[in-house]
Tab-separated table of C-alpha atoms and ligand atoms in Angstrom:
chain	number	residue	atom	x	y	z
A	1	UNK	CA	8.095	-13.776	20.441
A	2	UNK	CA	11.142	-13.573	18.176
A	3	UNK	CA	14.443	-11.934	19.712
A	4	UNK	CA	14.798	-9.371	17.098
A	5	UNK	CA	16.210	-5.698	17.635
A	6	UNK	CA	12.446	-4.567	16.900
A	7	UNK	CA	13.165	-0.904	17.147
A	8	UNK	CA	15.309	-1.084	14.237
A	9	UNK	CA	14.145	-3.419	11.906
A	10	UNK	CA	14.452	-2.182	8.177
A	11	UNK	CA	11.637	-1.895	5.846
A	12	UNK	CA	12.839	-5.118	4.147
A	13	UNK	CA	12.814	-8.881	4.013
A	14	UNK	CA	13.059	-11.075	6.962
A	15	UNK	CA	12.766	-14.957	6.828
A	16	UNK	CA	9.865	-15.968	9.051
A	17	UNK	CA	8.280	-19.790	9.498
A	18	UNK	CA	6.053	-20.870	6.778
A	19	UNK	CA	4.561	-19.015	4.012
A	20	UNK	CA	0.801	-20.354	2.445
A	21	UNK	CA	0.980	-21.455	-1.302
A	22	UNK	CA	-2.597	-22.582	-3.368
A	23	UNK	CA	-2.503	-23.430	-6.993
A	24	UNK	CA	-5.144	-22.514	-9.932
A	25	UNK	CA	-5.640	-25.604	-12.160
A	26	UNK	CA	-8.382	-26.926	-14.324
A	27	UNK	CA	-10.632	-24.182	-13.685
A	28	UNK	CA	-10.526	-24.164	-9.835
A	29	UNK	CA	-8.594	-23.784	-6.952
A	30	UNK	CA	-6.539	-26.697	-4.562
A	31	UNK	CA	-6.173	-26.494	-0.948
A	32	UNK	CA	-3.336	-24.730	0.790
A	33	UNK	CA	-0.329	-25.518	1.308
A	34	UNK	CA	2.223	-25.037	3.905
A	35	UNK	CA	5.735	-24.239	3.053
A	36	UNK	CA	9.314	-23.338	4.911
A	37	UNK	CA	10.910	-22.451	1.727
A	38	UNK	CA	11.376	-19.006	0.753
A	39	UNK	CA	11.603	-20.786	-2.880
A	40	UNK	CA	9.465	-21.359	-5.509
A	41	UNK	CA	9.792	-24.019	-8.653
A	42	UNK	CA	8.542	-21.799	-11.890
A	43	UNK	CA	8.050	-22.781	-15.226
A	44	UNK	CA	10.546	-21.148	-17.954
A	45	UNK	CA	7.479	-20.330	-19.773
A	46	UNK	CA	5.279	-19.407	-17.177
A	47	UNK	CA	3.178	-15.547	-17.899
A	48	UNK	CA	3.889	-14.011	-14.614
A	49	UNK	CA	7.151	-14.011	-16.034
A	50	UNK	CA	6.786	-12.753	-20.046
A	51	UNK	CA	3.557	-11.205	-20.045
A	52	UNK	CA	3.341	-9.590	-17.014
A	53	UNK	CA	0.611	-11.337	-15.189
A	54	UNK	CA	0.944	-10.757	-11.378
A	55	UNK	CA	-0.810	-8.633	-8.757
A	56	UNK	CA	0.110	-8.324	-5.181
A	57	UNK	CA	-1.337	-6.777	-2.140
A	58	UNK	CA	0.511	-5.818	1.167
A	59	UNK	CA	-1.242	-5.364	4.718
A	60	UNK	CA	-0.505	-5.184	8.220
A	61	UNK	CA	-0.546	-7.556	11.581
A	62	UNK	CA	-0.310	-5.248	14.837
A	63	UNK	CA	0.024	-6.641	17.973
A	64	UNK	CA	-2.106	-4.680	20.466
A	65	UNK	CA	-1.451	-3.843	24.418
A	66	UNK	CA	-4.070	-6.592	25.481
A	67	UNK	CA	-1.956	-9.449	23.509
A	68	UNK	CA	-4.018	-9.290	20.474
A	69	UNK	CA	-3.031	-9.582	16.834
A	70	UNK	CA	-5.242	-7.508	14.701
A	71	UNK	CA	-5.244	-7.320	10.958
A	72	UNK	CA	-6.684	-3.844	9.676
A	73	UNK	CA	-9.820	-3.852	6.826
A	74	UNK	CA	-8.305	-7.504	5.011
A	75	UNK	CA	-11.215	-7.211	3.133
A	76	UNK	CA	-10.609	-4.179	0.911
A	77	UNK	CA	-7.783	-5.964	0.301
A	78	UNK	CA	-9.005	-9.322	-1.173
A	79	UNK	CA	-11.155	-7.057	-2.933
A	80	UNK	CA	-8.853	-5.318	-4.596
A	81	UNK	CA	-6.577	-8.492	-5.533
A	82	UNK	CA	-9.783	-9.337	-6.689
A	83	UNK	CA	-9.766	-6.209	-9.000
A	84	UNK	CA	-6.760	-6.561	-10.069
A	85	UNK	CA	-6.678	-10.090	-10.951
A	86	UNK	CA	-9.898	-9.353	-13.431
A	87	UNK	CA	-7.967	-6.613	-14.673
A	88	UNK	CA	-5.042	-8.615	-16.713
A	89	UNK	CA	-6.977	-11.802	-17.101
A	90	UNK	CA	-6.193	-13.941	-14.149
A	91	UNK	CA	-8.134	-16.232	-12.233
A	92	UNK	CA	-9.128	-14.299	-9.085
A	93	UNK	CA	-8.812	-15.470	-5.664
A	94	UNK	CA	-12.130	-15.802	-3.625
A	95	UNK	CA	-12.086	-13.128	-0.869
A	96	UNK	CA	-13.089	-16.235	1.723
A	97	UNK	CA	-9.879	-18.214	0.828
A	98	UNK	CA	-7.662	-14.967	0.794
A	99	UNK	CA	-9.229	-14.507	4.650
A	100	UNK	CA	-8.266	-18.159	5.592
A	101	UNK	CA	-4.761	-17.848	3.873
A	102	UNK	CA	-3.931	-14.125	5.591
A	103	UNK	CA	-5.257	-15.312	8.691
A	104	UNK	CA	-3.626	-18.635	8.778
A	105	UNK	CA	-0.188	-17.222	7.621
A	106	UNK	CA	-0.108	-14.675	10.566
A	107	UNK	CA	-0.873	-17.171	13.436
A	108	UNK	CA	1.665	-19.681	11.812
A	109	UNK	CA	3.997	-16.663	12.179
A	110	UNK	CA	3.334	-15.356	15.488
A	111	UNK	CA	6.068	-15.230	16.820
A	112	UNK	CA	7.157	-12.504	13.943
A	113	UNK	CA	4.471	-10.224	15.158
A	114	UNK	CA	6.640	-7.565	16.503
A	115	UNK	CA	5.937	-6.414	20.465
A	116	UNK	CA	3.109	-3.055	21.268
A	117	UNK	CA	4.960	-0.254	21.269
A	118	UNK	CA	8.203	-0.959	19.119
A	119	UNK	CA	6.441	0.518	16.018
A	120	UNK	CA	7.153	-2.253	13.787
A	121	UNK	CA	4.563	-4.726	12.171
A	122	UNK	CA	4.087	-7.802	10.221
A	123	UNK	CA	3.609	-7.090	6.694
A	124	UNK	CA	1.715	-9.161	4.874
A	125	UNK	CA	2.360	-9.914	1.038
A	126	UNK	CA	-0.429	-11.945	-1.014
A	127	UNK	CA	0.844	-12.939	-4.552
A	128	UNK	CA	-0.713	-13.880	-7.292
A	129	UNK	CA	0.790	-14.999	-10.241
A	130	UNK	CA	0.136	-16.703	-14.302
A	131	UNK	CA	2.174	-20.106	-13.589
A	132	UNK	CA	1.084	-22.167	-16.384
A	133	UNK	CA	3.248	-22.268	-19.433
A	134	UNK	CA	2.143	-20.263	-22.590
A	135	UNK	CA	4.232	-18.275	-25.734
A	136	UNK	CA	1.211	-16.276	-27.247
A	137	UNK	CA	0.125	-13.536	-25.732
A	138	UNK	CA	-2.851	-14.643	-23.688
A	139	UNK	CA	-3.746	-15.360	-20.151
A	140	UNK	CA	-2.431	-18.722	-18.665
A	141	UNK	CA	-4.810	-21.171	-17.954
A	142	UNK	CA	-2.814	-21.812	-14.327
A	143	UNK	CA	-2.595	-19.644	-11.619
A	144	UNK	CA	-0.118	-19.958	-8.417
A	145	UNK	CA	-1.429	-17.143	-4.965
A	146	UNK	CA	1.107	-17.303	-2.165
A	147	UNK	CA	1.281	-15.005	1.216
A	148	UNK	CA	4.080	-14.618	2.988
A	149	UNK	CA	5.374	-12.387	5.927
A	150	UNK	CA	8.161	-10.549	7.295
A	151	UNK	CA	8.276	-8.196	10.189
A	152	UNK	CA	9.157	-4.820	8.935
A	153	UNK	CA	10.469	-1.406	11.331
A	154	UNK	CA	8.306	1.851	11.708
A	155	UNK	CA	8.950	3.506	8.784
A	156	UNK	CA	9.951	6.516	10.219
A	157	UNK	CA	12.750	5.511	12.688
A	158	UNK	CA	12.380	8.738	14.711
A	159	UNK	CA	8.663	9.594	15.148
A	160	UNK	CA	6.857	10.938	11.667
A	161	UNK	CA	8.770	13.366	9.992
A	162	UNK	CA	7.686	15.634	6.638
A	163	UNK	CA	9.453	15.087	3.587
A	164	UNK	CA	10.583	16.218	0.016
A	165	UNK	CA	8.822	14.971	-3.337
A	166	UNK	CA	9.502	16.061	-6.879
A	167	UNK	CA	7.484	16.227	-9.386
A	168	UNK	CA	8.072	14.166	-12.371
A	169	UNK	CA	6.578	14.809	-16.179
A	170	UNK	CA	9.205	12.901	-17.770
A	171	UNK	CA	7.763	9.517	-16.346
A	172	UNK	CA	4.535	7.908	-16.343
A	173	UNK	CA	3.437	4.855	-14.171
A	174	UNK	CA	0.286	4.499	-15.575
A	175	UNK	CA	-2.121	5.552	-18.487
A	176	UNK	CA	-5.393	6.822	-17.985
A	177	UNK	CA	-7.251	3.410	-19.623
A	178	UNK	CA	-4.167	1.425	-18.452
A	179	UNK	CA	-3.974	-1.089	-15.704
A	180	UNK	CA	-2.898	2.241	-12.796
A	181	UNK	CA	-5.914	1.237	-10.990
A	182	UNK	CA	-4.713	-2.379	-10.599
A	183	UNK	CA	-2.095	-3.210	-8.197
A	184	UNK	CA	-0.077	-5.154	-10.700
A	185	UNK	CA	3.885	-5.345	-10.373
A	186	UNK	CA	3.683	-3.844	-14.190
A	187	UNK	CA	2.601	-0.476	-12.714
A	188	UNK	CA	5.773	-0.333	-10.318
A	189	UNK	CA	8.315	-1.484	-12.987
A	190	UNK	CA	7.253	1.505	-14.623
A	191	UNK	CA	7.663	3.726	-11.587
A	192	UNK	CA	11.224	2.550	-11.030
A	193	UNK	CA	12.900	5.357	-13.457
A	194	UNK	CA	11.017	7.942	-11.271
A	195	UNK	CA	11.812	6.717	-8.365
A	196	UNK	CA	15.011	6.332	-8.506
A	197	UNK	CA	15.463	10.081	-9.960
A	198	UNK	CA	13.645	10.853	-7.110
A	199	UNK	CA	15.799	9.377	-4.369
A	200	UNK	CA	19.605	10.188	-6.264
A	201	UNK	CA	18.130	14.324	-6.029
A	202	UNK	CA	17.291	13.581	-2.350
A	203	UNK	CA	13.593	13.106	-2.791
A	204	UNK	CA	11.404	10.656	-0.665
A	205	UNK	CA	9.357	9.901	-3.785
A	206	UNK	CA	8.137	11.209	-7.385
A	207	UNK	CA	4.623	12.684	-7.770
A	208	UNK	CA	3.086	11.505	-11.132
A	209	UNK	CA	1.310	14.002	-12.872
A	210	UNK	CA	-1.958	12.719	-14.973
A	211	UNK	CA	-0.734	11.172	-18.240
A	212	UNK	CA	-2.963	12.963	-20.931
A	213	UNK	CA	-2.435	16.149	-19.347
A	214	UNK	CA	-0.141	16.836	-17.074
A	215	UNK	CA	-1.951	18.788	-15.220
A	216	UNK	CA	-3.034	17.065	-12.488
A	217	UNK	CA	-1.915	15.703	-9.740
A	218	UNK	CA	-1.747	11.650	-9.972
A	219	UNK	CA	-0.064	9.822	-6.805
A	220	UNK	CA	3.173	9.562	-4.886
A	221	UNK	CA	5.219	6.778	-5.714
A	222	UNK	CA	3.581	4.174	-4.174
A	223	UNK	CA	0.885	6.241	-2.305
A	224	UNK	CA	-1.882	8.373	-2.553
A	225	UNK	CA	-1.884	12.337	-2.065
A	226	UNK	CA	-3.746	14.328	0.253
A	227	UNK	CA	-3.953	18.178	0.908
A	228	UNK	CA	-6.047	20.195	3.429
A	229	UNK	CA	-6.983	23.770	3.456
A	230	UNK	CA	-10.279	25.407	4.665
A	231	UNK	CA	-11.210	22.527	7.484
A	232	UNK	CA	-10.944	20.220	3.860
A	233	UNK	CA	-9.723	16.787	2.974
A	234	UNK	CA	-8.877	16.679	-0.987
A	235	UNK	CA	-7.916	14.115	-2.677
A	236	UNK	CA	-7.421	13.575	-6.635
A	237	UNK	CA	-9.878	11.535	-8.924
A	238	UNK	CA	-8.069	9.587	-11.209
A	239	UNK	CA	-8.475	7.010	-13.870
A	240	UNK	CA	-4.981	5.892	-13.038
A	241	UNK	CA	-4.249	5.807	-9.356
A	242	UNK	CA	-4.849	2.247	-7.204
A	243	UNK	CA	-7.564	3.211	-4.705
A	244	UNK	CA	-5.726	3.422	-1.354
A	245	UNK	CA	-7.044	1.684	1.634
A	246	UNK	CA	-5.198	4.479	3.986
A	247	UNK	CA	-6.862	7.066	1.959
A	248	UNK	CA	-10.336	5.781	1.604
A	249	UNK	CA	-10.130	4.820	6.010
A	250	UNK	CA	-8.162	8.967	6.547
A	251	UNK	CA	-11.456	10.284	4.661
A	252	UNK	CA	-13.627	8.564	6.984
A	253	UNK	CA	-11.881	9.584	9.928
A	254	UNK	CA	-11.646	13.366	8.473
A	255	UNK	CA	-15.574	13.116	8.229
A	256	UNK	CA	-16.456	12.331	11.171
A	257	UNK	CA	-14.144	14.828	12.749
A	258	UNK	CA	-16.300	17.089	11.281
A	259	UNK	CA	-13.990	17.994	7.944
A	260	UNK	CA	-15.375	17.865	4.645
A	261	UNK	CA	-13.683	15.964	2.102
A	262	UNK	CA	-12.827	16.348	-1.906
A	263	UNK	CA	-12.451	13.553	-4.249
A	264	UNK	CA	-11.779	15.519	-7.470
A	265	UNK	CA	-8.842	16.403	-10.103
A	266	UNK	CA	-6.444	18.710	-8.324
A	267	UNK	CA	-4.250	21.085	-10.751
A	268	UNK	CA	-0.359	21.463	-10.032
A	269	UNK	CA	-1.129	24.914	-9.153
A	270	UNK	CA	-3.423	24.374	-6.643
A	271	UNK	CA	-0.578	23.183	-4.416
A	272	UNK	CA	0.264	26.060	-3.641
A	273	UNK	CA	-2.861	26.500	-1.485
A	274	UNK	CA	-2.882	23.706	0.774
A	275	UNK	CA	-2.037	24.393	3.965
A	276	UNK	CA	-0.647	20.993	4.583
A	277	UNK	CA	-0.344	18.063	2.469
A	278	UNK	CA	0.722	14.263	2.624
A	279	UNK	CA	1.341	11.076	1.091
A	280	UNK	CA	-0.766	8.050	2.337
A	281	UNK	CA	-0.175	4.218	2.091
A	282	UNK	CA	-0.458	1.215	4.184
A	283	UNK	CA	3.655	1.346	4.757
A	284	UNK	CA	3.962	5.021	6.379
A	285	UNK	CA	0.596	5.328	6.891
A	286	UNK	CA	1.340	9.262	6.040
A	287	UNK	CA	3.899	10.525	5.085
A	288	UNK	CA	3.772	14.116	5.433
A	289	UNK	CA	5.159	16.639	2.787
A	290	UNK	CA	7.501	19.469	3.793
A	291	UNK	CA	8.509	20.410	0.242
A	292	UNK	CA	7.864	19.697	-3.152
A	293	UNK	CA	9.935	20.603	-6.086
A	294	UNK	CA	8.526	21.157	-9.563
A	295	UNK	CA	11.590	21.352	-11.586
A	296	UNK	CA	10.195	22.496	-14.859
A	297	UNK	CA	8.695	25.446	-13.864
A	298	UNK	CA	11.162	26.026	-10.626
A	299	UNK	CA	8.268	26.269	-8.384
A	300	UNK	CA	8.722	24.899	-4.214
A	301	UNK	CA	5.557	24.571	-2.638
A	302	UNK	CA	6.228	24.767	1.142
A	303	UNK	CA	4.172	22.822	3.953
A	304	UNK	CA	5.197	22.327	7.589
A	305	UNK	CA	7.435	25.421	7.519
A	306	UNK	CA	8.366	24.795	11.390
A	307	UNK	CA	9.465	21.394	10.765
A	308	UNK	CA	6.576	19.662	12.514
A	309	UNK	CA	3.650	17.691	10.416
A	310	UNK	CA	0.198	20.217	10.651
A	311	UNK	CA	-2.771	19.889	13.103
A	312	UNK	CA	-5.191	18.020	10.529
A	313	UNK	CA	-2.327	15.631	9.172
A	314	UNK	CA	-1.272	14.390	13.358
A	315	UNK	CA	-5.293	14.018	14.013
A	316	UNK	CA	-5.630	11.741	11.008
A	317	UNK	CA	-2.492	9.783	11.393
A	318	UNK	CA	-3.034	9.936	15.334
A	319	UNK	CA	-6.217	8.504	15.045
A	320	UNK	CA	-5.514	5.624	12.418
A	321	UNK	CA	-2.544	4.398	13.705
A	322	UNK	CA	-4.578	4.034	17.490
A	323	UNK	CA	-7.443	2.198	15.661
A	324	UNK	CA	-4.583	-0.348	14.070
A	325	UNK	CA	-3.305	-0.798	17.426
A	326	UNK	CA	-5.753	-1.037	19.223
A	327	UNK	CA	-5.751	1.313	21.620
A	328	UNK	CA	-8.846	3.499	20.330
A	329	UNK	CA	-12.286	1.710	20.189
A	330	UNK	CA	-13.163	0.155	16.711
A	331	UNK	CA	-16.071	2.590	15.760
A	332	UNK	CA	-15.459	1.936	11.945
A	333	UNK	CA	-15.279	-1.703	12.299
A	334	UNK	CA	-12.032	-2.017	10.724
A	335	UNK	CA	-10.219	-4.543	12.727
A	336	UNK	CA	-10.447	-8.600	13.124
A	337	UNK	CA	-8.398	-9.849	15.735
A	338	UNK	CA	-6.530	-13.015	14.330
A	339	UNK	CA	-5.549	-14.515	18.033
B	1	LIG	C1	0.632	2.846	-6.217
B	1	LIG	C2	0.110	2.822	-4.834
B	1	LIG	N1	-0.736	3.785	-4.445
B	1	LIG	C3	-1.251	3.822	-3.195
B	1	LIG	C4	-0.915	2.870	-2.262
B	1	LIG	C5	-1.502	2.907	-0.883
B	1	LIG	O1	-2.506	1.945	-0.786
B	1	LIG	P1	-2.897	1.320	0.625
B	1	LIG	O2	-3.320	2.446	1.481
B	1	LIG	O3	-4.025	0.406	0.314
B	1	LIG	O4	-1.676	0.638	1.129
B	1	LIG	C6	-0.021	1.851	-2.606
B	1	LIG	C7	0.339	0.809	-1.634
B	1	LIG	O5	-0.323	-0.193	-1.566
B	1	LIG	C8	0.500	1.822	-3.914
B	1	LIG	O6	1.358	0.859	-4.272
């Protein structure tokens, strides 16, 4: 295992061994291909660079207490590279090839996968990207999918703590028939604005409000929004939110805990009667919300009054985060164990 200061590692970029590159020509796909370069050769005219065509995914390795790496539900997210790819024209990746490529990366990388107990994982980051040279507008006839790693710290340093969000109307990441169900680096280019007015008023993240309307709640930066009240999971339906692998695994878990759960459209107002609330991703895995501000109409909502996350949001995130690791028995069957 790597000497790193694991406790502290940022949520950032570290250099680890070898990365996994495969190229898209003539109509099919090569073999893999090791690399030590955190470089790649591009062409100047190459449509992951004008036009937009490139979709991503990002996972997790965690090293258990028995010396196990395990990866957590890989295949939800070849599926949905597999989604995305279809949905701005690019050849898709078969889900078996993304398996050997994830899998292969993380054991080539082992010694990367950060130690039981520190907190910190290896994130894993498939790429897909138009490489073949075109000037119209149209999809490239050559396609380039790399995965690379780099160990990343918990992402709350000192246990999980509740946060601040704003709402944002003056910014929209995605359109209702528009590519927000995709996870396509488009949709985050477009988030940047928001974001960053989020962070320079001391905000974790902005919550997009439905497009058309406005009047619904849409997702969290990069993560999907959750709110409890009455023993009841509820999260929004949306045309234009990526379908979160955190949030589809925390409803799950809140059914068979005996909670009911809500997929549905869920009006700005209604915040104000959730007795707790939270963002969820594959990064934080929740991040719960303290506060959020909705500057146009001056409105706080309040959760966690006492400073501390609520009783349903620890169960969930207790009970996810001891699957990833783990440490709780695999009754969803979630988890492969790479090595
Ligand atoms: C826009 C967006 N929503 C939600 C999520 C959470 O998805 P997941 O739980 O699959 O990481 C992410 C992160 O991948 C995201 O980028």
């Amino acid at each position: 295992m790597e000497n790193l200061d694991w406790r502290n590692l940022p949520f950032g970029y570290i250099k680890t061994d070898y990365n996994i590159r495969c190229q898209y020509r003539n109509g099919e796909w090569g073999d893999f291909e090791i690399s030590s370069s955190e470089y790649i050769d591009i062409h100047i005219a190459a449509t992951g660079l004008h036009y937009g065509q490139e979709a991503f995914e990002g996972l997790k390795a965690y090293m258990g207490k028995d010396g196990k790496i395990r990866l957590f539900r890989w295949e939800e997210n070849a599926k949905r590279m597999v989604l995305s790819a279809g949905g701005i024209k690019m050849a898709a990746l078969p889900v078996e090839m993304f398996r050997e490529a994830v899998f292969k990366v993380v054991q080539l990388n082992k010694r990367f996968v950060p130690p039981y107990g520190s907190g910190a994982t290896l994130y894993i980051r498939p790429i897909l990207y138009g490489s073949g040279a075109e000037v119209g507008v149209k999809p490239s006839s050559e396609y380039t999918f790399i995965v690379f790693t780099t160990p990343v710290g918990p992402y709350f340093k000192g246990g999980i703590k509740p946060v601040k969000m704003l709402i944002c109307r003056d910014v929209d990441r995605a359109a209702p028939m528009g590519t927000g169900i995709f996870k396509v680096g488009g949709n985050y280019a477009a988030s940047l604005r928001a974001v960053m007015a989020s962070k320079e008023g001391g905000y974790e993240s902005p919550i997009f409000l439905d497009a058309k309307e406005k009047k619904y709640i849409d997702e969290c930066g990069p993560a999907n929004f959750f709110g409890i009240k009455d023993n009841t999971y509820v999260t929004p339906k949306s045309e234009s939110i990526l379908n979160s692998i955190t949030n589809m695994s925390l409803i799950e878990i809140a059914r068979a805990h005996g909670m009911k759960t809500e997929r549905r459209q869920i009006p700005v107002e209604e915040l104000s009667t959730f007795t707790e609330a939270g963002a969820c991703g594959t990064a934080a895995v929740i991040s719960p919300i303290a506060k959020i501000f909705d500057p146009e109409k001056e409105i706080i909502y309040e959760y966690c009054r006492d400073g501390k996350p609520g009783p349903a949001t620890m169960m969930l995130y207790n009970k996810l985060v001891s699957i990833q690791n783990g440490d709780e028995p695999d009754e969803f069957s979630w988890i492969s164990v790479v090595s």
